[in-house]
Amino acid sequence: TTERVRIDPQQALEMRQPLVDQGVRLAIDDFGSGYSSFRYLVDLPVHFLKIEGRLVRQARTATKAQAVIRSIRYVARELQLITLAEGIEDAATADRMRELGVDLGQGRYFAPPVLDGPSSERP
């Protein structure tokens, strides 16, 4: 998927700068997996860290996953970034993310996925 494609931070910054200049806020998706890198936190003007869904689900019971999420949350606070947990499917996972200090959550627990825009209009 395109989320796993490795990019040069300088190239990414140049491509996104016009959007940033217009007030668009950027997120690093699936943080904690794949090619996400702490270097991006220094090199790119990001506002959100989206914590990868598998890690979020593991944190329901796995203390190591909980420690990783606490660490991500600590770094995010130090850099004044907002954390968002992906893939929250139930109340227990939502509660765990609150306990770990994650700012926001997304997933079927809150609402099913929906399309928005012209392609989703129904007759």
Short mmCIF file of C-alpha atoms in Angstrom, two decimals:
data_model
loop_
_atom_site.label_atom_id
_atom_site.label_comp_id
_atom_site.label_asym_id
_atom_site.label_seq_id
_atom_site.Cartn_x
_atom_site.Cartn_y
_atom_site.Cartn_z
CA THR A 1 0.00 0.00 0.00
CA THR A 2 1.05 3.60 -0.38
CA GLU A 3 1.22 3.94 3.41
CA ARG A 4 4.24 1.64 3.41
CA VAL A 5 6.15 3.40 0.63
CA ARG A 6 9.39 4.92 1.85
CA ILE A 7 9.79 8.60 1.00
CA ASP A 8 12.53 11.15 1.37
CA PRO A 9 11.49 13.65 4.09
CA GLN A 10 12.81 16.62 2.13
CA GLN A 11 10.82 15.60 -0.95
CA ALA A 12 7.74 15.06 1.20
CA LEU A 13 8.14 18.50 2.75
CA GLU A 14 8.48 20.18 -0.63
CA MET A 15 5.40 18.40 -1.96
CA ARG A 16 3.28 19.23 1.07
CA GLN A 17 4.50 22.73 1.87
CA PRO A 18 1.80 24.50 -0.18
CA LEU A 19 -0.85 22.60 1.79
CA VAL A 20 0.84 23.36 5.11
CA ASP A 21 0.99 27.03 4.12
CA GLN A 22 -2.80 26.93 3.69
CA GLY A 23 -3.31 25.53 7.18
CA VAL A 24 -3.60 21.81 6.44
CA ARG A 25 -2.39 19.74 9.39
CA LEU A 26 -0.40 16.59 8.66
CA ALA A 27 -0.31 13.18 10.31
CA ILE A 28 2.17 10.34 10.27
CA ASP A 29 0.01 7.29 9.64
CA ASP A 30 0.65 3.87 11.20
CA PHE A 31 3.26 5.26 13.58
CA GLY A 32 4.99 2.37 15.29
CA SER A 33 5.20 0.13 12.24
CA GLY A 34 6.75 -0.16 8.80
CA TYR A 35 8.85 2.76 7.67
CA SER A 36 7.64 5.32 10.19
CA SER A 37 10.69 7.01 11.60
CA PHE A 38 11.46 9.36 14.45
CA ARG A 39 13.44 11.39 11.94
CA TYR A 40 10.14 12.36 10.28
CA LEU A 41 9.15 14.03 13.55
CA VAL A 42 12.13 16.33 13.21
CA ASP A 43 12.09 16.85 9.44
CA LEU A 44 8.37 17.16 8.63
CA PRO A 45 5.77 19.65 9.90
CA VAL A 46 3.47 17.02 11.40
CA HIS A 47 0.70 17.63 13.92
CA PHE A 48 -0.63 14.11 14.55
CA LEU A 49 0.82 10.67 15.21
CA LYS A 50 -1.63 7.94 14.24
CA ILE A 51 -0.71 4.86 16.26
CA GLU A 52 -0.92 1.70 14.19
CA GLY A 53 -4.05 -0.40 14.79
CA ARG A 54 -2.35 -3.72 15.46
CA LEU A 55 -0.26 -2.14 18.21
CA VAL A 56 -3.41 -0.53 19.64
CA ARG A 57 -5.22 -3.88 19.74
CA GLN A 58 -2.21 -5.62 21.32
CA ALA A 59 -2.11 -2.97 24.05
CA ARG A 60 -5.42 -4.19 25.40
CA THR A 61 -3.55 -6.97 27.21
CA ALA A 62 0.16 -6.87 26.30
CA THR A 63 2.29 -4.84 28.69
CA LYS A 64 5.06 -4.40 26.10
CA ALA A 65 2.60 -2.85 23.63
CA GLN A 66 1.32 -0.60 26.42
CA ALA A 67 4.88 0.53 27.14
CA VAL A 68 5.46 1.35 23.48
CA ILE A 69 2.25 3.41 23.32
CA ARG A 70 3.16 5.26 26.52
CA SER A 71 6.54 6.03 24.95
CA ILE A 72 4.93 7.29 21.74
CA ARG A 73 2.62 9.44 23.84
CA TYR A 74 5.57 10.84 25.81
CA VAL A 75 7.45 11.81 22.65
CA ALA A 76 4.29 13.32 21.18
CA ARG A 77 3.74 15.48 24.27
CA GLU A 78 7.34 16.67 24.19
CA LEU A 79 6.90 17.68 20.53
CA GLN A 80 3.40 19.11 21.08
CA LEU A 81 1.80 16.54 18.75
CA ILE A 82 -1.63 14.93 19.01
CA THR A 83 -1.83 11.14 19.25
CA LEU A 84 -4.60 9.16 17.57
CA ALA A 85 -5.14 5.43 18.10
CA GLU A 86 -6.30 3.56 14.99
CA GLY A 87 -8.47 0.45 14.93
CA ILE A 88 -10.44 0.81 18.14
CA GLU A 89 -13.10 -1.89 17.86
CA ASP A 90 -14.48 -2.15 21.40
CA ALA A 91 -14.93 -0.35 24.70
CA ALA A 92 -12.06 -2.20 26.40
CA THR A 93 -9.58 -0.96 23.80
CA ALA A 94 -10.98 2.59 23.98
CA ASP A 95 -10.65 2.51 27.77
CA ARG A 96 -7.05 1.24 27.56
CA MET A 97 -6.12 4.07 25.15
CA ARG A 98 -7.61 6.61 27.56
CA GLU A 99 -5.60 5.06 30.41
CA LEU A 100 -2.43 5.32 28.31
CA GLY A 101 -3.08 9.00 27.62
CA VAL A 102 -3.79 8.78 23.88
CA ASP A 103 -5.60 11.95 22.75
CA LEU A 104 -7.98 10.65 20.07
CA GLY A 105 -9.26 7.36 18.70
CA GLN A 106 -10.82 6.04 15.53
CA GLY A 107 -12.43 2.75 14.68
CA ARG A 108 -15.68 0.83 14.46
CA TYR A 109 -16.31 1.31 18.17
CA PHE A 110 -17.01 4.98 17.47
CA ALA A 111 -18.55 4.72 13.99
CA PRO A 112 -18.45 2.47 10.94
CA PRO A 113 -16.33 3.63 8.02
CA VAL A 114 -18.21 5.92 5.64
CA LEU A 115 -17.44 7.52 2.33
CA ASP A 116 -17.83 11.25 2.12
CA GLY A 117 -17.94 13.34 -1.00
CA PRO A 118 -19.28 13.19 -4.54
CA SER A 119 -18.38 9.53 -5.09
CA SER A 120 -20.45 8.47 -2.08
CA GLU A 121 -23.69 10.20 -3.04
CA ARG A 122 -26.60 7.83 -3.26
CA PRO A 123 -29.48 8.21 -5.74
#
